[in-house]
PDB file of C-alpha atoms in Angstrom:
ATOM      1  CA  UNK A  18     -49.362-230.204 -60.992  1.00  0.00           C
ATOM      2  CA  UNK A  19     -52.187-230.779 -62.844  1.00  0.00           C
ATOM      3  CA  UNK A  20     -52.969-226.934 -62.862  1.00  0.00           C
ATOM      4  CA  UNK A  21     -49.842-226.158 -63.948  1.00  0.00           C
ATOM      5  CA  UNK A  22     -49.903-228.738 -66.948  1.00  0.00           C
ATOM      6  CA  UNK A  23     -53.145-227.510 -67.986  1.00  0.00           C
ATOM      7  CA  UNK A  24     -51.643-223.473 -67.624  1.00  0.00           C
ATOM      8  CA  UNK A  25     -48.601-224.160 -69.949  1.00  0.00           C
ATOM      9  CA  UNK A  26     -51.022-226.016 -72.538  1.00  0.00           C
ATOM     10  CA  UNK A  27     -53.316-222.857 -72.406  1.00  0.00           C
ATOM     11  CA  UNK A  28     -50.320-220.828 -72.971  1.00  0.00           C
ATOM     12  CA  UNK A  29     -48.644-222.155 -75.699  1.00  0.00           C
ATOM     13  CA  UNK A  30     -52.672-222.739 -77.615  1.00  0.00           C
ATOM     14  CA  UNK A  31     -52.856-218.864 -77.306  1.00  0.00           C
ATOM     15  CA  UNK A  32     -49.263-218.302 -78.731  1.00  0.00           C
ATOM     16  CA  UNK A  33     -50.481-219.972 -82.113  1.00  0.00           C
ATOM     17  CA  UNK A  34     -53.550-219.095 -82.524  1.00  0.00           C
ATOM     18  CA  UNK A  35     -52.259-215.601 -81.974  1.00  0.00           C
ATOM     19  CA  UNK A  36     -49.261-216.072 -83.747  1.00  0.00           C
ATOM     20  CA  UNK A  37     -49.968-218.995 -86.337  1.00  0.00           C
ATOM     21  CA  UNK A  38     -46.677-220.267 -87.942  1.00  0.00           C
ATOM     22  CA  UNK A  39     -44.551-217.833 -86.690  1.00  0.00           C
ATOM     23  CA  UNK A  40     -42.754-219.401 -84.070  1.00  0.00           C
ATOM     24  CA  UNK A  41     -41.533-216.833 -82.191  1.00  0.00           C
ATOM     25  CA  UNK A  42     -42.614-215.352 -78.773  1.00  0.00           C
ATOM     26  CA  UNK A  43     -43.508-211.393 -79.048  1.00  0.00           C
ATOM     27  CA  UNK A  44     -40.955-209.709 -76.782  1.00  0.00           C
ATOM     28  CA  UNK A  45     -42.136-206.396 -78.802  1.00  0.00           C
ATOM     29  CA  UNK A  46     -44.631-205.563 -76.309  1.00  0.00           C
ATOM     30  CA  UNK A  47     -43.564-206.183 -72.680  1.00  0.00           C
ATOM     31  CA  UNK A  48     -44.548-204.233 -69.533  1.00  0.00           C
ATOM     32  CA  UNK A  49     -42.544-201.152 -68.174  1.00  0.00           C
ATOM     33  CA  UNK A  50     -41.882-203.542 -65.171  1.00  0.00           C
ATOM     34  CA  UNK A  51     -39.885-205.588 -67.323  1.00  0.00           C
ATOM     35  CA  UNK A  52     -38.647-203.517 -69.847  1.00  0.00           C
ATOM     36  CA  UNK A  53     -37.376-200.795 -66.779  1.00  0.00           C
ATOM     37  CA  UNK A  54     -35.651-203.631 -65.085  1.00  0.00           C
ATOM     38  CA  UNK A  55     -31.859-202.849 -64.790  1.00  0.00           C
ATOM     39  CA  UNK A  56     -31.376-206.173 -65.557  1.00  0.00           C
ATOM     40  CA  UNK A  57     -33.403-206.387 -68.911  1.00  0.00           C
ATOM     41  CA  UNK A  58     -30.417-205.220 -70.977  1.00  0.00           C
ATOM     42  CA  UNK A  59     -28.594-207.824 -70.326  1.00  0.00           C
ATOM     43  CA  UNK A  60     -31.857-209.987 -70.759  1.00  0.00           C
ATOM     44  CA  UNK A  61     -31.657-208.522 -74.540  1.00  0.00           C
ATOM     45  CA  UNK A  62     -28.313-208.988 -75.334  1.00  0.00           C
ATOM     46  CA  UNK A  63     -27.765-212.470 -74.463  1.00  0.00           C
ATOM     47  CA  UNK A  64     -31.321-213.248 -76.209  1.00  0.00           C
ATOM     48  CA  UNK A  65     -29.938-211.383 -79.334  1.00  0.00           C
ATOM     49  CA  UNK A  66     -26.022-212.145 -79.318  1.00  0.00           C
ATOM     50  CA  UNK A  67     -25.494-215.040 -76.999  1.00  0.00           C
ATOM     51  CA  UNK A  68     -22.840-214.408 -74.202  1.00  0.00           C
ATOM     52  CA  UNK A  69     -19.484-212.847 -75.470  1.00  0.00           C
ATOM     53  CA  UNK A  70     -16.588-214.685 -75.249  1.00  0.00           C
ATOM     54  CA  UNK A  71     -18.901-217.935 -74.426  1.00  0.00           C
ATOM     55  CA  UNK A  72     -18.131-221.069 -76.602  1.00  0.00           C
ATOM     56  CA  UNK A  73     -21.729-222.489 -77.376  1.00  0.00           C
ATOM     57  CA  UNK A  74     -22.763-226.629 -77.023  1.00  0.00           C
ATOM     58  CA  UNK A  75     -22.982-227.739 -81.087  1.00  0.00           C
ATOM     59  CA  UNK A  76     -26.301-229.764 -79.663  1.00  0.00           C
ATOM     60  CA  UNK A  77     -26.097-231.118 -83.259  1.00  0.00           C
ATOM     61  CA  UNK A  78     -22.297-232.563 -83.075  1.00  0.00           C
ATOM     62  CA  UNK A  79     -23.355-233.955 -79.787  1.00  0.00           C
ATOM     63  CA  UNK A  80     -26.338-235.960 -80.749  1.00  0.00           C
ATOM     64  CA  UNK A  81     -25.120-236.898 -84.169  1.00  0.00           C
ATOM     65  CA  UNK A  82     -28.655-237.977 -86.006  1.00  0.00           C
ATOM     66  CA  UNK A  83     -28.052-240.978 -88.766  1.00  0.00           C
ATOM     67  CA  UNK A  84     -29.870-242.574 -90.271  1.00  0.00           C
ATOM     68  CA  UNK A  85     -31.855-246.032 -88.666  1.00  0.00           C
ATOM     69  CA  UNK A  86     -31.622-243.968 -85.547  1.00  0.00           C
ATOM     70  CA  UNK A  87     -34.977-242.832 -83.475  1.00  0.00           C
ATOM     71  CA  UNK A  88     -35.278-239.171 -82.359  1.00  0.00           C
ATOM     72  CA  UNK A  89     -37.298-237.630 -79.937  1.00  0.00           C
ATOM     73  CA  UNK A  90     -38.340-234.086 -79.197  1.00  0.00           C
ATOM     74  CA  UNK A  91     -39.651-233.030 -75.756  1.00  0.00           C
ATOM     75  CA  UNK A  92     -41.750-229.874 -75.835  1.00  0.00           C
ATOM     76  CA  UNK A  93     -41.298-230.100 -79.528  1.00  0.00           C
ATOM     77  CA  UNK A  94     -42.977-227.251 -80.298  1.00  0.00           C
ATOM     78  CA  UNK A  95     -42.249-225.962 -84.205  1.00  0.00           C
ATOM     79  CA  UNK A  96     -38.827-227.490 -84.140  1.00  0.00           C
ATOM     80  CA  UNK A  97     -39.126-230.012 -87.042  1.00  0.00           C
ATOM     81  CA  UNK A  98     -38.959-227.271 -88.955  1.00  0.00           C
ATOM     82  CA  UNK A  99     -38.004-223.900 -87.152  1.00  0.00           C
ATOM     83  CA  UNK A 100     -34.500-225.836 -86.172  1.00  0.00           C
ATOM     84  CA  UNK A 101     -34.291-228.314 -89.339  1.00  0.00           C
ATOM     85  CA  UNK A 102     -34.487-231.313 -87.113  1.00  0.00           C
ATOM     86  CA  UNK A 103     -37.186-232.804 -90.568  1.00  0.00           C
ATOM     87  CA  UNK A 104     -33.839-232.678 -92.555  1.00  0.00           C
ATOM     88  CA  UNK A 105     -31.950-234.616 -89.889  1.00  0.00           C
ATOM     89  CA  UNK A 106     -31.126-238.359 -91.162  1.00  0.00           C
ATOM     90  CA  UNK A 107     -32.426-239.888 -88.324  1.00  0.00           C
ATOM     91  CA  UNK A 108     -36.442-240.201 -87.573  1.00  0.00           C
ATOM     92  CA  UNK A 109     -38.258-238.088 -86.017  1.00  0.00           C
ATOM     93  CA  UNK A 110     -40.877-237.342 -83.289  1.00  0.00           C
ATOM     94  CA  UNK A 111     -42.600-234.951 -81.082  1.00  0.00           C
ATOM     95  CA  UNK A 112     -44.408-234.385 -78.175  1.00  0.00           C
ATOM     96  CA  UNK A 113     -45.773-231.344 -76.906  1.00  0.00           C
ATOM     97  CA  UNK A 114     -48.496-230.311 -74.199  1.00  0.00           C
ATOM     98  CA  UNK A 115     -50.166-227.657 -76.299  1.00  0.00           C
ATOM     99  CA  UNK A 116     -52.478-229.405 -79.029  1.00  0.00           C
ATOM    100  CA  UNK A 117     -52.496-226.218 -81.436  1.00  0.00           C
ATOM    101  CA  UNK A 118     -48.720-226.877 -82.031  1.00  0.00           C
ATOM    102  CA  UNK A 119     -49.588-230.611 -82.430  1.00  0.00           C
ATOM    103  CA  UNK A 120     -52.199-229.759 -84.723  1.00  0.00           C
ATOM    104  CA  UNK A 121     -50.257-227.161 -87.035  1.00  0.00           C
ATOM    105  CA  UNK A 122     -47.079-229.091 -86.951  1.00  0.00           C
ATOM    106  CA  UNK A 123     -49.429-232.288 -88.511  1.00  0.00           C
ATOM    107  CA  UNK A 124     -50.363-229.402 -91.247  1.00  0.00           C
ATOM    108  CA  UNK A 125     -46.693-229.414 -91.912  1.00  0.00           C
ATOM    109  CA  UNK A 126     -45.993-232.699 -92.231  1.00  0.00           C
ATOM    110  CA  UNK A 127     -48.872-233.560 -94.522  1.00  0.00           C
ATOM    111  CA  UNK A 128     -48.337-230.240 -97.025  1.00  0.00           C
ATOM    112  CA  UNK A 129     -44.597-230.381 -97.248  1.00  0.00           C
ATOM    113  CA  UNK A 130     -44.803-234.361 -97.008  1.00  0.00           C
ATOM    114  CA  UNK A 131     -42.338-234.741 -94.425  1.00  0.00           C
ATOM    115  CA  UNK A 132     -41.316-238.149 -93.420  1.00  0.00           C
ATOM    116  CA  UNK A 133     -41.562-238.314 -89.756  1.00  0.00           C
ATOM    117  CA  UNK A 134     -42.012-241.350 -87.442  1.00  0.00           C
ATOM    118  CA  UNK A 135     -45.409-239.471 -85.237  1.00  0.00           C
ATOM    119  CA  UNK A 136     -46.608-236.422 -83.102  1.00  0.00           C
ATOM    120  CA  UNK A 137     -48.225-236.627 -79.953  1.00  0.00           C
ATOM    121  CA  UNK A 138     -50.093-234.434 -77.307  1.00  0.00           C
ATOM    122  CA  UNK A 139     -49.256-235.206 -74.477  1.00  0.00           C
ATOM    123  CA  UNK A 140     -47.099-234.232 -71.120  1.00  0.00           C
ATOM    124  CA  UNK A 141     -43.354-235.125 -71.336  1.00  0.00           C
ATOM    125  CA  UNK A 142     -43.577-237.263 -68.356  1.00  0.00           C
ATOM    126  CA  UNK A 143     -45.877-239.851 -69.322  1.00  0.00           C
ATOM    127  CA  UNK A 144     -45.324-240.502 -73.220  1.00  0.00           C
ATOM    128  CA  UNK A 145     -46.638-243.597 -75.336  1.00  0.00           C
ATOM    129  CA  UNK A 146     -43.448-245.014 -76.429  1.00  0.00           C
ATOM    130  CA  UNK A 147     -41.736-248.581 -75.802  1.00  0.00           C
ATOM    131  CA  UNK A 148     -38.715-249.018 -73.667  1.00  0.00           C
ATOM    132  CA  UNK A 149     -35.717-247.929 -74.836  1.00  0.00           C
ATOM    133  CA  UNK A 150     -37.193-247.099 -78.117  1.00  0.00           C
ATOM    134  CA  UNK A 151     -34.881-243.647 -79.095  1.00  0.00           C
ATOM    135  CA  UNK A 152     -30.993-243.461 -79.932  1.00  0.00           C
ATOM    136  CA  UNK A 153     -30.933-239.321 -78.955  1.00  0.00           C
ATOM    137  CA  UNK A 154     -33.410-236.595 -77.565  1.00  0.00           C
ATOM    138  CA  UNK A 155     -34.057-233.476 -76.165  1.00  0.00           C
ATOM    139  CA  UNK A 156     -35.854-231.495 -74.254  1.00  0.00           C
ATOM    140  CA  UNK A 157     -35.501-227.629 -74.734  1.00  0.00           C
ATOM    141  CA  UNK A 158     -37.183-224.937 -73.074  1.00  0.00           C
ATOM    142  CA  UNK A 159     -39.591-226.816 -71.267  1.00  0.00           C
ATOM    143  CA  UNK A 160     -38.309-228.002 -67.562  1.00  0.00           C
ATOM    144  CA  UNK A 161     -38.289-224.525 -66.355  1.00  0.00           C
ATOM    145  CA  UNK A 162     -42.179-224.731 -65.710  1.00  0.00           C
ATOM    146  CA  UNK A 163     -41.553-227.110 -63.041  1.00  0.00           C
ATOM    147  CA  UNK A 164     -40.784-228.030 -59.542  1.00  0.00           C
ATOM    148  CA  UNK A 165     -38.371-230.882 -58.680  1.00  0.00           C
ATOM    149  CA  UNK A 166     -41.211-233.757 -57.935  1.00  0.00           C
ATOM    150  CA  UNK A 167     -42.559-233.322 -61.651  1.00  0.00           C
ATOM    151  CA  UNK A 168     -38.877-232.889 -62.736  1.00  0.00           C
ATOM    152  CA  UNK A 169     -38.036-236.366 -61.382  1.00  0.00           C
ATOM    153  CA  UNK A 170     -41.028-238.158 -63.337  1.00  0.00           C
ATOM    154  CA  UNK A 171     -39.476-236.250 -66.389  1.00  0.00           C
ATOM    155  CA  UNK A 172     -36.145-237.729 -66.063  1.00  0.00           C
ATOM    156  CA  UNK A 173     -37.031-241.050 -65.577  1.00  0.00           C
ATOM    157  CA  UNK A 174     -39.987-240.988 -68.183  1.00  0.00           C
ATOM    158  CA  UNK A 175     -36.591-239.733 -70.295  1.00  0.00           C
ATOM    159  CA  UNK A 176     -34.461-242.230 -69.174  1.00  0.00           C
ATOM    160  CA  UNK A 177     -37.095-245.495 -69.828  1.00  0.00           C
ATOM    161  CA  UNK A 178     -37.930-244.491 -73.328  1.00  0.00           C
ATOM    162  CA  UNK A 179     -33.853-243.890 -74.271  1.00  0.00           C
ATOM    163  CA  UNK A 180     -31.661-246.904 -75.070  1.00  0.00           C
ATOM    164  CA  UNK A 181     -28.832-248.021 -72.913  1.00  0.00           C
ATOM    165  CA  UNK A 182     -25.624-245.216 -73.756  1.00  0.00           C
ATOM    166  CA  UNK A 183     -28.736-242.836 -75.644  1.00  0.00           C
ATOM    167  CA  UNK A 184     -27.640-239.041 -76.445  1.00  0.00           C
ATOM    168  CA  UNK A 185     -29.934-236.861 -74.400  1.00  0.00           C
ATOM    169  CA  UNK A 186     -29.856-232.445 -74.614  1.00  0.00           C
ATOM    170  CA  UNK A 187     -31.759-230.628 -72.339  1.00  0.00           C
ATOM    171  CA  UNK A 188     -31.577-227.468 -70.031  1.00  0.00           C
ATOM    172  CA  UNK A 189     -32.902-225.649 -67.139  1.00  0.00           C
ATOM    173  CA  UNK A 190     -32.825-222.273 -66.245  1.00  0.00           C
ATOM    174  CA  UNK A 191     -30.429-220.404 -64.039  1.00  0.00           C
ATOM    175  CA  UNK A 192     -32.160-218.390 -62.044  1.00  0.00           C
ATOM    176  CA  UNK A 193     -29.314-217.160 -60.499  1.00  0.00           C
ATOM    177  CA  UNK A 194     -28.224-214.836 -63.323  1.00  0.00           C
ATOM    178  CA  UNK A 195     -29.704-211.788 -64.146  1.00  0.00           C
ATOM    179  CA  UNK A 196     -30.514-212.625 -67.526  1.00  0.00           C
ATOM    180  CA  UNK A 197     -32.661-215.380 -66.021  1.00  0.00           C
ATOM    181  CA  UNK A 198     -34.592-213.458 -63.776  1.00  0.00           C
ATOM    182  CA  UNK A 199     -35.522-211.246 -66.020  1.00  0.00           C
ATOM    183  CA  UNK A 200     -36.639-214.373 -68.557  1.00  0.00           C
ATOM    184  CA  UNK A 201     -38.586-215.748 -65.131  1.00  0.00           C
ATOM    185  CA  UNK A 202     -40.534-212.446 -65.423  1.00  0.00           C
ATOM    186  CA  UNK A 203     -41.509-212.637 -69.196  1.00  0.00           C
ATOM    187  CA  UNK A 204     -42.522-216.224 -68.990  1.00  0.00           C
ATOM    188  CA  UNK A 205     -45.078-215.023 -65.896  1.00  0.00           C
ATOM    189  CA  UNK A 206     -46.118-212.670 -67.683  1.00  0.00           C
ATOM    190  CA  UNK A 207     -47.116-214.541 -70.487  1.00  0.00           C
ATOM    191  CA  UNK A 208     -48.802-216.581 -67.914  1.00  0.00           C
ATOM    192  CA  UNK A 209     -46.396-219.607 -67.772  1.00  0.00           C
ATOM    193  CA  UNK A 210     -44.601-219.096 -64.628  1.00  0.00           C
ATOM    194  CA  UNK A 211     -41.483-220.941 -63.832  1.00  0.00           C
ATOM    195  CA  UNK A 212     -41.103-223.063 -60.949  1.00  0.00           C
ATOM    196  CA  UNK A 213     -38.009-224.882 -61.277  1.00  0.00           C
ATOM    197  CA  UNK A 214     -36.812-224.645 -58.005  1.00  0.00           C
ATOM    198  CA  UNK A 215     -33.313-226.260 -57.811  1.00  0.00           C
ATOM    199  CA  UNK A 216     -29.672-224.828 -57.787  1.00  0.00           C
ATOM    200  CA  UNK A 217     -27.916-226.696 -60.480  1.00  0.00           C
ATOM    201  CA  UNK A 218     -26.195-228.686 -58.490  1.00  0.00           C
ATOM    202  CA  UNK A 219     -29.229-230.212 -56.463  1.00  0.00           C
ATOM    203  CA  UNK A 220     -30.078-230.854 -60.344  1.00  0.00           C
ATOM    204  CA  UNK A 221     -27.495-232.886 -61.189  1.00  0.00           C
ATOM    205  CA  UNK A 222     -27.745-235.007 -58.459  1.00  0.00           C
ATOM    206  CA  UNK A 223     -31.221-235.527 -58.968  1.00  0.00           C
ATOM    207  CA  UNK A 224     -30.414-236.805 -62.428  1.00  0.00           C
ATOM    208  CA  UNK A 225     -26.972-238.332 -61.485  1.00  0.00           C
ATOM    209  CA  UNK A 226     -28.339-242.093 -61.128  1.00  0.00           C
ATOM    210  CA  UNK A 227     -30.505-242.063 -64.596  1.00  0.00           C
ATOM    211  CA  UNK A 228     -27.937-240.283 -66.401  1.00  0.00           C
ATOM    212  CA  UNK A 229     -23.933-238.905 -66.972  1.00  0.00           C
ATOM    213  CA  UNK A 230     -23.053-235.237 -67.760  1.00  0.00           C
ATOM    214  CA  UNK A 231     -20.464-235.323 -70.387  1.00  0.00           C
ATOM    215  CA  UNK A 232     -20.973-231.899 -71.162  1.00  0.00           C
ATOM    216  CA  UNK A 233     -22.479-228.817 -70.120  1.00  0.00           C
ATOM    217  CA  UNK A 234     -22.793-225.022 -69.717  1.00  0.00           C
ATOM    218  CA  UNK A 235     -21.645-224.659 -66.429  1.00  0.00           C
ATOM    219  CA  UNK A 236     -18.864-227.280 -66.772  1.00  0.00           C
ATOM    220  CA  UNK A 237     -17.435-225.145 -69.394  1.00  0.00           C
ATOM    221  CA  UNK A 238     -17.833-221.812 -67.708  1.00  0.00           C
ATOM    222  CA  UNK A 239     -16.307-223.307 -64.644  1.00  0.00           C
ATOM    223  CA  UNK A 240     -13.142-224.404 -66.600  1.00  0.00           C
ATOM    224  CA  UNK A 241     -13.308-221.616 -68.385  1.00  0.00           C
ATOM    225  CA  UNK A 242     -13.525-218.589 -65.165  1.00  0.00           C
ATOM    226  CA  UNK A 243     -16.792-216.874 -67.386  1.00  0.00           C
ATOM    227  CA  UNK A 244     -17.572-213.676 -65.376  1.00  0.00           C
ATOM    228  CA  UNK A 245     -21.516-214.705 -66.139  1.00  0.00           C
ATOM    229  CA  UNK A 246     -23.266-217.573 -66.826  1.00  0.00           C
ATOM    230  CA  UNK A 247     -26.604-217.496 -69.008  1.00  0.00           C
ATOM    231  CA  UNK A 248     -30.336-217.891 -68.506  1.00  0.00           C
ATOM    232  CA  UNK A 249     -29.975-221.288 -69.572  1.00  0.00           C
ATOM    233  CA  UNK A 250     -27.839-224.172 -68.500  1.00  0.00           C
ATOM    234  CA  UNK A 251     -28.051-226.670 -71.803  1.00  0.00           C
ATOM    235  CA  UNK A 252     -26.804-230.712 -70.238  1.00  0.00           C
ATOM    236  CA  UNK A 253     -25.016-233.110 -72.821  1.00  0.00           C
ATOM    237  CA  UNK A 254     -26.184-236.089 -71.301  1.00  0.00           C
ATOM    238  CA  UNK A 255     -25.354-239.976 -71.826  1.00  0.00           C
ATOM    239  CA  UNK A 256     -27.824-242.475 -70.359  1.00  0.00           C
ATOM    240  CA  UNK A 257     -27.259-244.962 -67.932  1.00  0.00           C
ATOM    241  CA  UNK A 258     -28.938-248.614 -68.154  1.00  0.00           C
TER     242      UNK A 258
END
């Protein structure tokens, strides 16, 4: 696990030093071997336009930041900023693997003098925060890189550091659809591979004793009879203490 840790870190430090503050992953210059896959079209348009006639999760409504409450991003990456969560009432902080996002993000906060609660590199499964310390969280794009041991050691790592009834967001891929092969293929090719290696249900039973799904992406496409799913399951998750 370790290798894998130290992989995504590499990654991610190459993304923005290549990059800098544009946080956004190059999809301009992908392989023929992706870009000729049958299934990359549909790849493109769900990446682009979302899934038509899909309802999206207001991760926002669900969480509902205010103020005196504690927030925590997982995998932060530039999200203080690129997704507003600096102007959210409640306080913020972040923790991400890679320590060239750590570093530019505390270039942020000092130049626009943004009042956050701290940053810190570090793995999401073994952060430096008190029990019970955060009202809501989330944790997007980054469970994907792993297999179901590491997973587990996320989840409760998630669940000790959220208070009793906290408002937790995350998601894990589908890997069943074709837009999430194809995304499978682009992350190993930017040399991140994914390894999450559970069906969605196996996943919520692995989570089912730390925390309750009272919404999600496959919940509503279930009710709903969607002819696809996405990449991306996204879990509105209450925890349990």
């Amino acid at each position: 696990m370790d290798t894998q840790l130290d992989m995504i870190a590499k990654s991610y430090d190459r993304h923005f030093i290549e990059y800098g503050k544009k946080d956004s992953l190059s999809y301009d210059n992908l392989p023929d071997y992706i870009t000729g896959n049958p299934e990359y079209p549909q790849w493109k348009a769900e990446l682009e336009n979302g899934i038509a006639g899909k309802e999206p999760i207001d991760m926002k409504q669900y969480l509902s930041p205010a103020k005196r409450m504690n927030f925590v991003s997982l995998g932060c990456s530039l999200n203080l900023t690129r997704k507003g969560y600096g102007k959210w009432p409640s306080t913020y902080y972040g923790v991400d693997i890679s320590s060239e996002t750590i570093q530019m993000l505390n270039r942020s906060v000092k130049e626009n003098k943004l009042p956050i609660g701290s940053l810190h590199c570090t793995s999401i499964h073994e952060t430096p925060f008190d029990d019970s310390f955060f009202d809501i969280g989330e944790c997007i794009g980054v469970l994907e890189y792993y297999e179901k041991d590491f997973v587990l050691q996320a989840i409760r790592e998630f669940h000790r550091i959220l208070k009793p009834g906290g408002r937790f967001v995350l998601d894990v891929p589908n890997a069943g659809s074709p837009s999430g092969r194809v995304a499978m293929l682009i992350e190993e090719c930017m040399g991140r591979p994914d390894h999450f290696n559970m069906s969605p249900q196996e996943f919520e039973n692995l989570i089912q004793d730390y925390f309750e799904v009272e919404d999600s992406d496959r919940i509503r496409a279930q009710s709903h009879g969607y002819a696809h799913m996405g990449m991306m399951y996204l879990y509105c998750l209450r925890c349990k203490k």
